[in-house]
Coordinates of C-alpha atoms and ligand atoms in Angstrom, one line a residue:
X147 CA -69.9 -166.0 147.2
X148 CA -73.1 -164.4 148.2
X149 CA -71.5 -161.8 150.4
X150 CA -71.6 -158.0 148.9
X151 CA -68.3 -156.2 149.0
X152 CA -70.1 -153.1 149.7
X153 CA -73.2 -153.7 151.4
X154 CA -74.9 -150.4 151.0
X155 CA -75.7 -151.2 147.3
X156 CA -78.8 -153.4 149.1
X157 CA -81.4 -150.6 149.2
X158 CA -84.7 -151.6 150.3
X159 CA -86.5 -148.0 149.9
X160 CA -88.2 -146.3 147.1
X161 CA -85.5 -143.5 145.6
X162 CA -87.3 -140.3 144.8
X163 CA -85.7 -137.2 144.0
X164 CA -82.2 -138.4 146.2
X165 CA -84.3 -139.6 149.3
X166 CA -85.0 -142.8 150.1
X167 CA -88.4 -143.1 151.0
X168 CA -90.1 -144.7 154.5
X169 CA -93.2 -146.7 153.8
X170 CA -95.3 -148.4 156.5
X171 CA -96.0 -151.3 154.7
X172 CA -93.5 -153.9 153.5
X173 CA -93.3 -156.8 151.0
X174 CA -90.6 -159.9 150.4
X175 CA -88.2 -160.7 147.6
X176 CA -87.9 -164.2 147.2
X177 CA -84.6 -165.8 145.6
X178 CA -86.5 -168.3 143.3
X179 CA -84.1 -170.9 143.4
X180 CA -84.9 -171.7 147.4
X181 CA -88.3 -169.7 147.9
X182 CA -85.6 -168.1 150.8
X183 CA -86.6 -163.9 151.3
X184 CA -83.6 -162.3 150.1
X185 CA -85.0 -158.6 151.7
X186 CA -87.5 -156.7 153.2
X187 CA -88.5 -153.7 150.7
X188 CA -91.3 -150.9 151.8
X189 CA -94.5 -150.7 149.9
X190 CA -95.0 -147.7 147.7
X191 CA -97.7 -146.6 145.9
X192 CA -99.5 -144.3 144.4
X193 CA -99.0 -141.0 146.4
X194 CA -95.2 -141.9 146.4
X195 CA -95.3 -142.6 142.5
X196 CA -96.7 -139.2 142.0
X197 CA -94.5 -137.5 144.5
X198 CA -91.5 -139.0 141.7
X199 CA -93.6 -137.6 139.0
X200 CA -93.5 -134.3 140.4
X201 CA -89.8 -134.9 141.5
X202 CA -89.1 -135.4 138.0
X203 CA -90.1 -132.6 136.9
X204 CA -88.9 -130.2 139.4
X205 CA -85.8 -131.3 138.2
X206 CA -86.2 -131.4 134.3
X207 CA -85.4 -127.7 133.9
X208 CA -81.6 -127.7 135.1
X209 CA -81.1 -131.3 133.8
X210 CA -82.5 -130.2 130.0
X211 CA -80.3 -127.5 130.7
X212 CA -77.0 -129.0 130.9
X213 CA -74.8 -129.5 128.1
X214 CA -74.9 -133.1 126.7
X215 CA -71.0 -133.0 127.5
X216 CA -72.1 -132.6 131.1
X217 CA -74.4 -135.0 131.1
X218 CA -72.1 -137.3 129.4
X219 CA -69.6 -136.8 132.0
X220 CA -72.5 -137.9 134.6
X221 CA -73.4 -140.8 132.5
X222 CA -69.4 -142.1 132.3
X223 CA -69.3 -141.5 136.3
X224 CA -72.7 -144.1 136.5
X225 CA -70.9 -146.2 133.9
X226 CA -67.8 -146.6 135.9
X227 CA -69.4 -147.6 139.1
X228 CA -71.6 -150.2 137.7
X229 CA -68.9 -151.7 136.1
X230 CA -66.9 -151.3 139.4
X231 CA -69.5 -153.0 141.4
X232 CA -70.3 -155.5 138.3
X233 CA -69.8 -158.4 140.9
X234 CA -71.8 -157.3 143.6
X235 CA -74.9 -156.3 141.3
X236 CA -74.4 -159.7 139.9
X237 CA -74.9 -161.1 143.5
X238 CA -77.9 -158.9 143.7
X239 CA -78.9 -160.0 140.4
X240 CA -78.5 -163.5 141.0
X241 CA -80.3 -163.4 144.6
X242 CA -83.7 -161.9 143.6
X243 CA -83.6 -163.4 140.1
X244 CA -82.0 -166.6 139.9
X245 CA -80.3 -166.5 136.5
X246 CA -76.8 -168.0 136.7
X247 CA -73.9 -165.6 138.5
X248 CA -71.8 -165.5 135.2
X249 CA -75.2 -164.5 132.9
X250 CA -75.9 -162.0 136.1
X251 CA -73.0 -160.6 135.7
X252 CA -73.2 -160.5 132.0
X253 CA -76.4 -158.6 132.3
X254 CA -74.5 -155.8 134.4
X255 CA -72.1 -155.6 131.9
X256 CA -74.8 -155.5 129.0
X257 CA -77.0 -153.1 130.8
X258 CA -73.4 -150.4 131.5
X259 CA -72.9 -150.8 127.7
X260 CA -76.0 -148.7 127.2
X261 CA -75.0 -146.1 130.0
X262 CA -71.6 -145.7 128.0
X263 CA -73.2 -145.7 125.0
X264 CA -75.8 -143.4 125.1
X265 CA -73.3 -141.0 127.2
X266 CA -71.5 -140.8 124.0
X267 CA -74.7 -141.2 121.4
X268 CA -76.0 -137.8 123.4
X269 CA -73.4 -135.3 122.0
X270 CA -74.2 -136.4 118.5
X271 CA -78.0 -135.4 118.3
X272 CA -78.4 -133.1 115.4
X273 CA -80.7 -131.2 113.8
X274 CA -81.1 -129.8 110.4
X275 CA -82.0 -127.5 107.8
X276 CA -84.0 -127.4 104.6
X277 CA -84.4 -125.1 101.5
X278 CA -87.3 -123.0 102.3
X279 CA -89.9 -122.7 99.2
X280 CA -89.7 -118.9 99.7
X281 CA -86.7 -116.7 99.9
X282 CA -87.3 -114.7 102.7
X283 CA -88.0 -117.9 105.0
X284 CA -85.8 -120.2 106.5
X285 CA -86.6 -123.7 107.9
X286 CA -84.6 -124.9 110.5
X287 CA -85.0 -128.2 112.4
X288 CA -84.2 -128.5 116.4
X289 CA -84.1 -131.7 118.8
X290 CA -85.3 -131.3 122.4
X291 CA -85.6 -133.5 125.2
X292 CA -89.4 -135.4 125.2
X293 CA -89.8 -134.7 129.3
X294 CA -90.7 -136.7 132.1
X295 CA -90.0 -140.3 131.0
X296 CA -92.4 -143.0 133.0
X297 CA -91.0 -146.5 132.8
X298 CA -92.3 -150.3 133.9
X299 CA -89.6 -152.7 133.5
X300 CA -89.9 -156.6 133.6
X301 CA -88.5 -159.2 135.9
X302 CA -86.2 -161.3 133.5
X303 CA -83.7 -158.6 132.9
X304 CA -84.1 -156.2 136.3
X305 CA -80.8 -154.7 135.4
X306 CA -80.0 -154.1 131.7
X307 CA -83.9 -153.1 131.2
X308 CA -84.0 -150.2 133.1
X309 CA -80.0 -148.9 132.2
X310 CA -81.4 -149.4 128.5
X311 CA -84.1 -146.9 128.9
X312 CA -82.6 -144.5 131.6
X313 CA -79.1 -144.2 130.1
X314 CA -81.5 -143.1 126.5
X315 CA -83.3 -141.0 128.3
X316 CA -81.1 -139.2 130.5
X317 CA -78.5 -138.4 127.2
X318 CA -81.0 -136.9 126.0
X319 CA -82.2 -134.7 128.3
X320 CA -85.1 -136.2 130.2
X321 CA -85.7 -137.1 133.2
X322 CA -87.0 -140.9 134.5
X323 CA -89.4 -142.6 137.0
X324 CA -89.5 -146.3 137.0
X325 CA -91.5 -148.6 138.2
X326 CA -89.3 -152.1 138.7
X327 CA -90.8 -156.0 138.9
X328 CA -92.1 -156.3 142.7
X329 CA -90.3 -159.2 141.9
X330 CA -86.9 -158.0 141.5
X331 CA -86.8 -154.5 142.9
X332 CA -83.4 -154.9 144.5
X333 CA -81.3 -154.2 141.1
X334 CA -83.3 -151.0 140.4
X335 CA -82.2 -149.4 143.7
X336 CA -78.8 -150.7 143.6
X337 CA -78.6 -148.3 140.2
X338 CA -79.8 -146.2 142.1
X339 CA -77.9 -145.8 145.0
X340 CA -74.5 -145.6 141.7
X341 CA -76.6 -142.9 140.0
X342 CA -76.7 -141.2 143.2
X343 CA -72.8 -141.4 143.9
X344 CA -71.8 -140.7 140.5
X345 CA -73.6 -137.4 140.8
X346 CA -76.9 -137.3 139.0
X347 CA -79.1 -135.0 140.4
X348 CA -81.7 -135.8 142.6
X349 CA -85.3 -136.4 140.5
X350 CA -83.5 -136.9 137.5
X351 CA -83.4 -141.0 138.2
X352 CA -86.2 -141.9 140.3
X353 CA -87.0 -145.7 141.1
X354 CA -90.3 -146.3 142.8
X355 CA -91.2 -149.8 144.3
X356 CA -94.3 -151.0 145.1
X357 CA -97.0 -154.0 144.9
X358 CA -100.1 -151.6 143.4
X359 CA -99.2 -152.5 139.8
X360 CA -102.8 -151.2 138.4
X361 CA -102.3 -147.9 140.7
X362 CA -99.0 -147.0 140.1
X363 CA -99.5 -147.8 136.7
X364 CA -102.0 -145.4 136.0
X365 CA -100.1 -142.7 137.6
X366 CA -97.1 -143.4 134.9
X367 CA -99.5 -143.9 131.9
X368 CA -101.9 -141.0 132.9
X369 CA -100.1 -138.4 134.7
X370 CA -100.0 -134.9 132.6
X371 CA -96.6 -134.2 133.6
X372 CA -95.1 -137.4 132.0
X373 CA -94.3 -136.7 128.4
X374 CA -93.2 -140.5 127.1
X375 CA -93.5 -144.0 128.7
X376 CA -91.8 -146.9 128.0
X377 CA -92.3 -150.5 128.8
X378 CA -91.1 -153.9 128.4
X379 CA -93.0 -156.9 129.2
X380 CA -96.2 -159.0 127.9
X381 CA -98.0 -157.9 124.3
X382 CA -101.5 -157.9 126.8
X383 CA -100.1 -155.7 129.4
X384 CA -98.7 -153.4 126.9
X385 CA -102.3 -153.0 124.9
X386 CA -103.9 -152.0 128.3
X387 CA -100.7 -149.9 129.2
X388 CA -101.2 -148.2 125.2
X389 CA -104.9 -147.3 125.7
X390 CA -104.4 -146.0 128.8
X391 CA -101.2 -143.3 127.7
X392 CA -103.9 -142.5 125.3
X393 CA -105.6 -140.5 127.7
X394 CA -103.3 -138.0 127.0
X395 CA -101.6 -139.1 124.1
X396 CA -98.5 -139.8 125.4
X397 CA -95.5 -140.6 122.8
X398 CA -94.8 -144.5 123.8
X399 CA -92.0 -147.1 123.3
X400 CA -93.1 -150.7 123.9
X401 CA -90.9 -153.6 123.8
X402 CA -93.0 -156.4 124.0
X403 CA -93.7 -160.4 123.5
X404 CA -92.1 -162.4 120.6
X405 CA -92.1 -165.9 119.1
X406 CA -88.9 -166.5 117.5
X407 CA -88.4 -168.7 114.8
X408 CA -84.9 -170.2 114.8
X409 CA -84.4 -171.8 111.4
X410 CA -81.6 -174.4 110.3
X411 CA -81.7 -174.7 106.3
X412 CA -79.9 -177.2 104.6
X413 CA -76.8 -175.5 103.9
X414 CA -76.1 -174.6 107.7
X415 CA -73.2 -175.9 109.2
X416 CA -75.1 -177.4 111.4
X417 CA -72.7 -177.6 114.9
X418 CA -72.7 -173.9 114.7
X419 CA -77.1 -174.0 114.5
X420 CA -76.8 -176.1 117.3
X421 CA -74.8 -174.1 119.3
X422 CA -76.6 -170.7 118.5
X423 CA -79.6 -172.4 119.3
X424 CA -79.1 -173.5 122.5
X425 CA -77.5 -170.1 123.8
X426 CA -80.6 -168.6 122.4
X427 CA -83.1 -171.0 123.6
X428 CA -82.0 -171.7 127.1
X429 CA -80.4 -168.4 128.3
X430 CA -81.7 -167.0 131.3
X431 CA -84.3 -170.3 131.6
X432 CA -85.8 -169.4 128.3
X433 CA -86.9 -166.4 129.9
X434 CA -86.5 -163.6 127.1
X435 CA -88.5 -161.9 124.5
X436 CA -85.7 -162.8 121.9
X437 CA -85.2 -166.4 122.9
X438 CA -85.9 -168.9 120.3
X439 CA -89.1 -169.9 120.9
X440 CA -89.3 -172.5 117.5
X441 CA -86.9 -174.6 116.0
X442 CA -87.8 -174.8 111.9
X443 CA -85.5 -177.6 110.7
X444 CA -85.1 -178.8 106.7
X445 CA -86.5 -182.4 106.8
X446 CA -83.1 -183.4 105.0
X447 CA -80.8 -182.7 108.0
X448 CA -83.7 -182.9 111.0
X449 CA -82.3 -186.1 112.2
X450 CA -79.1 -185.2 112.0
X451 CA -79.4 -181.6 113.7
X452 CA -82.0 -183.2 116.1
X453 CA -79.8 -185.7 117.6
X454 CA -76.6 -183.4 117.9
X455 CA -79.2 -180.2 119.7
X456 CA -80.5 -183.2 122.2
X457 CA -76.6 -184.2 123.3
X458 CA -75.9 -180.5 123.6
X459 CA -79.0 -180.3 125.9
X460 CA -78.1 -182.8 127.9
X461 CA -74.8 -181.4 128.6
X462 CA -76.9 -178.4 130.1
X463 CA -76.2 -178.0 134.1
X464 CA -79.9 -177.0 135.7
X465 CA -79.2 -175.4 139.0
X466 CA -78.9 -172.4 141.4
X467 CA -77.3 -169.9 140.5
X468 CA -74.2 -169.2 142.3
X469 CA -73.0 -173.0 141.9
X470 CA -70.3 -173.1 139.4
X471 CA -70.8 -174.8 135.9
X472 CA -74.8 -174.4 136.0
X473 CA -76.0 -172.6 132.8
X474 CA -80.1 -173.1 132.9
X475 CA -81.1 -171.6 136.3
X476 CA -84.9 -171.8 137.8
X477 CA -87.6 -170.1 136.7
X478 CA -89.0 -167.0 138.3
X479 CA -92.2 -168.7 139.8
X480 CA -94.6 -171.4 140.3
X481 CA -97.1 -169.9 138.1
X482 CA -94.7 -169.7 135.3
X483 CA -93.8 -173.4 135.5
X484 CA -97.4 -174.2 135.4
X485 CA -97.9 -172.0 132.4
X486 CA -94.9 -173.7 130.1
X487 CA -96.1 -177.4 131.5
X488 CA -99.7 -176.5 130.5
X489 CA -98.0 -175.5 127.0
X490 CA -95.9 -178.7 126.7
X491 CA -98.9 -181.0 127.8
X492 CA -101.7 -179.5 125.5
X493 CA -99.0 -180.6 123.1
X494 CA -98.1 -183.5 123.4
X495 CA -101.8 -184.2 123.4
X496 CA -102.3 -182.9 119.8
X497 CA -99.8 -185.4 118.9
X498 CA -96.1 -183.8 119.5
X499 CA -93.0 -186.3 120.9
X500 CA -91.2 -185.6 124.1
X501 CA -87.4 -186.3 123.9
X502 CA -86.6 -184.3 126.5
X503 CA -87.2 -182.8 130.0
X504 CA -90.7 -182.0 130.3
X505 CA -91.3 -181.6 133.9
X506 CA -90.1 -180.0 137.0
X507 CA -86.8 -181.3 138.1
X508 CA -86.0 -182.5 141.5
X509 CA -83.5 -179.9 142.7
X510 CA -86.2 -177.6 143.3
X511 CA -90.3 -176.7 142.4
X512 CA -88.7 -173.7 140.1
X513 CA -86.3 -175.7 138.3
X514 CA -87.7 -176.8 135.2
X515 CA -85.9 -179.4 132.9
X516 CA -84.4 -178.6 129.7
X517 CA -87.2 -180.1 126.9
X518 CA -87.3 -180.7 123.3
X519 CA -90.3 -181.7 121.8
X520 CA -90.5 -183.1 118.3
X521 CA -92.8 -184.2 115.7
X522 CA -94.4 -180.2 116.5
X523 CA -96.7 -178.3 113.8
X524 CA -97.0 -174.8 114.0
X525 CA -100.5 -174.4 114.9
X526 CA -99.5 -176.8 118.3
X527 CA -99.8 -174.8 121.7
X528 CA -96.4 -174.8 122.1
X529 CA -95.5 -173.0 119.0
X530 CA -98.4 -170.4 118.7
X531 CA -98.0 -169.2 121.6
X532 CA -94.7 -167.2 123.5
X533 CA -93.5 -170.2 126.0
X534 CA -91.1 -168.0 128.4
X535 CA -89.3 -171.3 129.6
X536 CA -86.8 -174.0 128.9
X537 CA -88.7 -175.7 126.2
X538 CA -87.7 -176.6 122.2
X539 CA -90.6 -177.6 119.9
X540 CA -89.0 -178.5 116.5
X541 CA -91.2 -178.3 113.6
X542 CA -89.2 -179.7 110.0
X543 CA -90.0 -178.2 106.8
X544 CA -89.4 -179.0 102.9
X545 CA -89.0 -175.7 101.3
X546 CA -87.4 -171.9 101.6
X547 CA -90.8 -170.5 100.7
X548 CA -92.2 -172.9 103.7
X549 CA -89.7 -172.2 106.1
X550 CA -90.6 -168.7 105.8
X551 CA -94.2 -169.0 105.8
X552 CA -94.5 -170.8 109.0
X553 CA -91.8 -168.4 110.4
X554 CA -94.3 -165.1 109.6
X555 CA -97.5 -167.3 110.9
X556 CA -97.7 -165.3 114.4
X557 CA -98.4 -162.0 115.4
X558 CA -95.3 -161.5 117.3
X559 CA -92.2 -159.7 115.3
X560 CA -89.4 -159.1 117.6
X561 CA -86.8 -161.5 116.9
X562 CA -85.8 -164.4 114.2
X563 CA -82.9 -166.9 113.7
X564 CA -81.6 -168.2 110.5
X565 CA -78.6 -171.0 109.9
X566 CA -77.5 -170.6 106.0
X567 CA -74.7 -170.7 104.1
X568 CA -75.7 -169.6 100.2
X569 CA -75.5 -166.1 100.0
X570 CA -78.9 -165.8 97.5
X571 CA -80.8 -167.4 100.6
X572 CA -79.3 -165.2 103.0
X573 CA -80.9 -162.2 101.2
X574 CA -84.1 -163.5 100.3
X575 CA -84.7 -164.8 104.0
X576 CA -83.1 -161.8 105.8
X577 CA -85.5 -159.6 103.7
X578 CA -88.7 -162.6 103.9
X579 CA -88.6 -162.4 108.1
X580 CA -91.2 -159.8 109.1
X581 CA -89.3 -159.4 112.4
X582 CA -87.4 -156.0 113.5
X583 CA -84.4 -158.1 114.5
X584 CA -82.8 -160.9 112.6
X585 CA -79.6 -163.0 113.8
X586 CA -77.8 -164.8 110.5
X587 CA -76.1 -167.5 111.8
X588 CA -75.6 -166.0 115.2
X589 CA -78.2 -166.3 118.4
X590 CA -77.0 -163.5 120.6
X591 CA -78.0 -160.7 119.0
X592 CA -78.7 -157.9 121.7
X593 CA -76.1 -155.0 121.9
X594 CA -75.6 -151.5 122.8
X595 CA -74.7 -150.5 119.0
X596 CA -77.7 -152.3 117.6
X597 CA -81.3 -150.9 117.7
X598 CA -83.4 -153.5 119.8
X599 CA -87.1 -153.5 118.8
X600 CA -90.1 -155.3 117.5
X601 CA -92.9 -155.0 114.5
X602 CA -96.3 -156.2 114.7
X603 CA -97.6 -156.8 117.8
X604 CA -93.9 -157.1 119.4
X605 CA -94.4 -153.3 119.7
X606 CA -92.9 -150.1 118.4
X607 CA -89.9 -147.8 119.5
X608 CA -85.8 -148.7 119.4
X609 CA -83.5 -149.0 122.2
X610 CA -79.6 -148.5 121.9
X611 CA -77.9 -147.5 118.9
X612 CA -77.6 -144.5 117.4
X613 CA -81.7 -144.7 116.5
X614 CA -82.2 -145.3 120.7
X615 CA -82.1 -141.5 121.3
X616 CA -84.9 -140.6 119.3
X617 CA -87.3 -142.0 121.0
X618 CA -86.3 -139.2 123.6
X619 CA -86.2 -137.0 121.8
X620 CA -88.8 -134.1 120.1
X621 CA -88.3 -132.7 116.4
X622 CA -89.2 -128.7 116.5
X623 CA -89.3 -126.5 113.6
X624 CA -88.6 -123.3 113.7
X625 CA -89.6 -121.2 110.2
X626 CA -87.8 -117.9 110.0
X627 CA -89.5 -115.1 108.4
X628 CA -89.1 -111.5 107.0
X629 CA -85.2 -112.0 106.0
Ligands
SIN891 C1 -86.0 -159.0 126.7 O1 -86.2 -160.2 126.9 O2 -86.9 -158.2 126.8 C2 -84.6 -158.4 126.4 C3 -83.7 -159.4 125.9 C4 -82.4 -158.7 125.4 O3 -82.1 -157.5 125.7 O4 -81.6 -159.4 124.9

């Protein structure tokens, strides 16, 4: 099961413009579910993160230059492979990160949608023009590639994240240096060994790996030949990433932290709530930016939803990831268990219930138990703050206008939940969430044709969908005079 068909997509080099690169130095990835080293990658670092820079740039010219029907023909090459070698990435996936084969897969797949989507989003970027206020002006409006695009991506999603960005990017003309999770490098450079076959050319997909996060970092934030960066990851590494692209005013995209509010009125059906909320809660470990990180129930149907969510929990499978049947996988690392039972404790002190889990299971010290905790306010640990794990704090409420108080109490707006039925509620709520993405009686919301993105301090910027290429992209005007 383990066993790659084609071997050769297990890279274990830095992949600057179509080399892979020879460091001295060398560090592990560890599969998470058995703390077993799944590879030896080399160490880059900062000289080898500006030698992609400059890579990137060399090749920006020729690359800007193409048609967006060439590049789209490149793109649909990439698109092909990955989906081709969906399995084996999968493996690669599920190796480095430890989410469950099927959701691995499922990531590959979700993370080609982009690649084929933006392939086709590219020919479509138009521009525009506008009554001049004189008559012998005319005002015409022209999109251009941004440049160099710098990117960090996180851990949780080592595949998707990156195609997300890249595939934007290169539709629209720029070129891309990324800087993977030392944790899970290994999916990076298997999309980039398919870049590489499907014909990109080299330094227009450059993946640099390497431990010196604050170096490498600065290089992709500060460097005067990178023209955007884009990350997704933690709100407080994306204020220090922010002020540091402010050096030379970089345009940015952030994707960052969230705190969903997953709310079940009392006109939900309330099997379907249930099973939203479980997919959205416990996918990939509770290791998302959109999973559900509060339940809000209507005190008139808690009991009822409460003890129906509980049985659908317990019908979880916690386990490794390539055993069939297990849905909640392990977490990515001691530190992170720590952090969620720090959360569920400090909770339980200020008065919540556990009915559920809370604690580290005995298949393994990264496999921690699917938990509900009741009888949770909003202000509780728990709920305030992004949990990152495999942990439900239900909160009830009496009141619409309640509901989506408590909902909008947090600085986070990325993602929110609703279960209702009236259509008047639907509106009001839909409209009430100050979140950039809102699933109505649904909780998987993520596509390729929908624009993925946060308000507050969730971040700014748009990936996929038809708005996913503008953050790409430059607006010129040209003003034609002496007609
Ligand atoms: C994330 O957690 O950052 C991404 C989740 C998604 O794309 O659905």
């Amino acid at each position: 099961m383990k066993q790659l068909s084609d071997v050769q997509l297990l890279k274990t080099r830095s992949f600057i413009n179509g080399q892979w690169q020879k460091n001295s130095s060398t560090f592990d990835v560890i599969n998470p579910a058995n703390n077993e080293r799944v590879a030896t990658v080399d160490n880059a670092g900062i000289e080898e993160t500006e030698l992609a820079v400059i890579a990137a740039k060399a090749a920006l010219t020729l690359w800007s230059k193409k048609s967006a029907n060439e590049r789209a023909i490149l793109l649909r090459r990439w698109f092909d492979l990955v989906m081709e070698n969906k399995d084996d990435l999968g493996r690669i996936l599920t190796l480095e990160q430890g989410k469950p084969l099927a959701e691995a897969i499922g990531e590959v797949s979700y993370g080609a949608a982009f690649i084929e989507w933006f392939a086709e989003e590219g020919k479509r970027v138009y521009g525009d023009t506008i009554a001049a206020p004189s008559a012998d002006k005319r005002i015409i409006v022209i999109k251009q590639p941004v440049g160099v695009v710098a990117a960090i991506t996180p851990w949780n999603f080592p595949n998707a994240m990156i195609a997300r960005k890249a595939a934007a990017a290169l539709a629209a003309g720029c070129t891309f240096v990324v800087r993977p999770a030392t944790l899970t490098p290994l999916s990076a450079l298997a999309l980039a060994e398919l870049a590489q076959r499907a014909g990109i050319p080299d330094g227009v997909f450059n993946v640099v790996v390497g431990k010196d996060s604050a170096g490498m970092g600065k290089v992709l934030t500060q460097h005067p030949d990178v023209a955007k960066f884009t990350f997704t990851g933690s709100t407080g590494v994306g204020k220090k990433l922010l002020t540091q692209c402010a050096t030379t005013v970089k345009k940015v995209s952030m994707e960052l932290g969230g705190n969903a509010p997953f709310i079940v009125f009392d006109d939900a059906d309330i099997d379907a709530a249930v099973a939203g909320a479980i997919v959205s809660k416990y996918r990939n470990a509770g290791q998302t930016c959109v999973c559900t990180n509060r339940i809000l129930v209507q005190d008139t149907i808690a009991d009822s939803f409460i003890e129906k969510f509980s049985q659908a929990v317990k019908n979880l499978s916690l386990g490794e990831g390539f055993t069939p049947g297990v849905n909640v996988g392990p977490m990515i690392s001691i530190a992170a268990i720590e952090d969620v039972n720090n959360l569920v404790k400090l909770s339980i002190e200020a008065g919540a219930t556990l009915i559920a889990g809370g604690k580290v299971d005995e298949k393994g010290d990264k496999f921690y138990q699917p938990t509900i905790l009741i009888n949770v306010s909003n202000d509780m640990p728990i709920a305030s703050n992004e949990i990152f794990g495999p942990v439900a704090p239900i909160i009830t409420f009496t009141s619409e206008e309640e509901a989506i108080a408590l909902a909008n109490d947090t600085e986070y707006g990325l993602a929110a939940y609703f279960y209702a039925r009236d259509i008047g509620r639907v509106w009001r709520v839909a409209e009430g969430l100050d979140f950039g993405m809102i699933g109505i009686n649904e909780g998987i919301i993520s596509n390729a044709a929908a624009p993925f993105g946060g308000v507050k301090q969730s971040g700014n910027g748009r990936e996929g969908s038809k708005y996913g290429l503008d953050d790409y992209l430059e607006i010129k005007y040209l003003c034609m005079g002496g007609i």
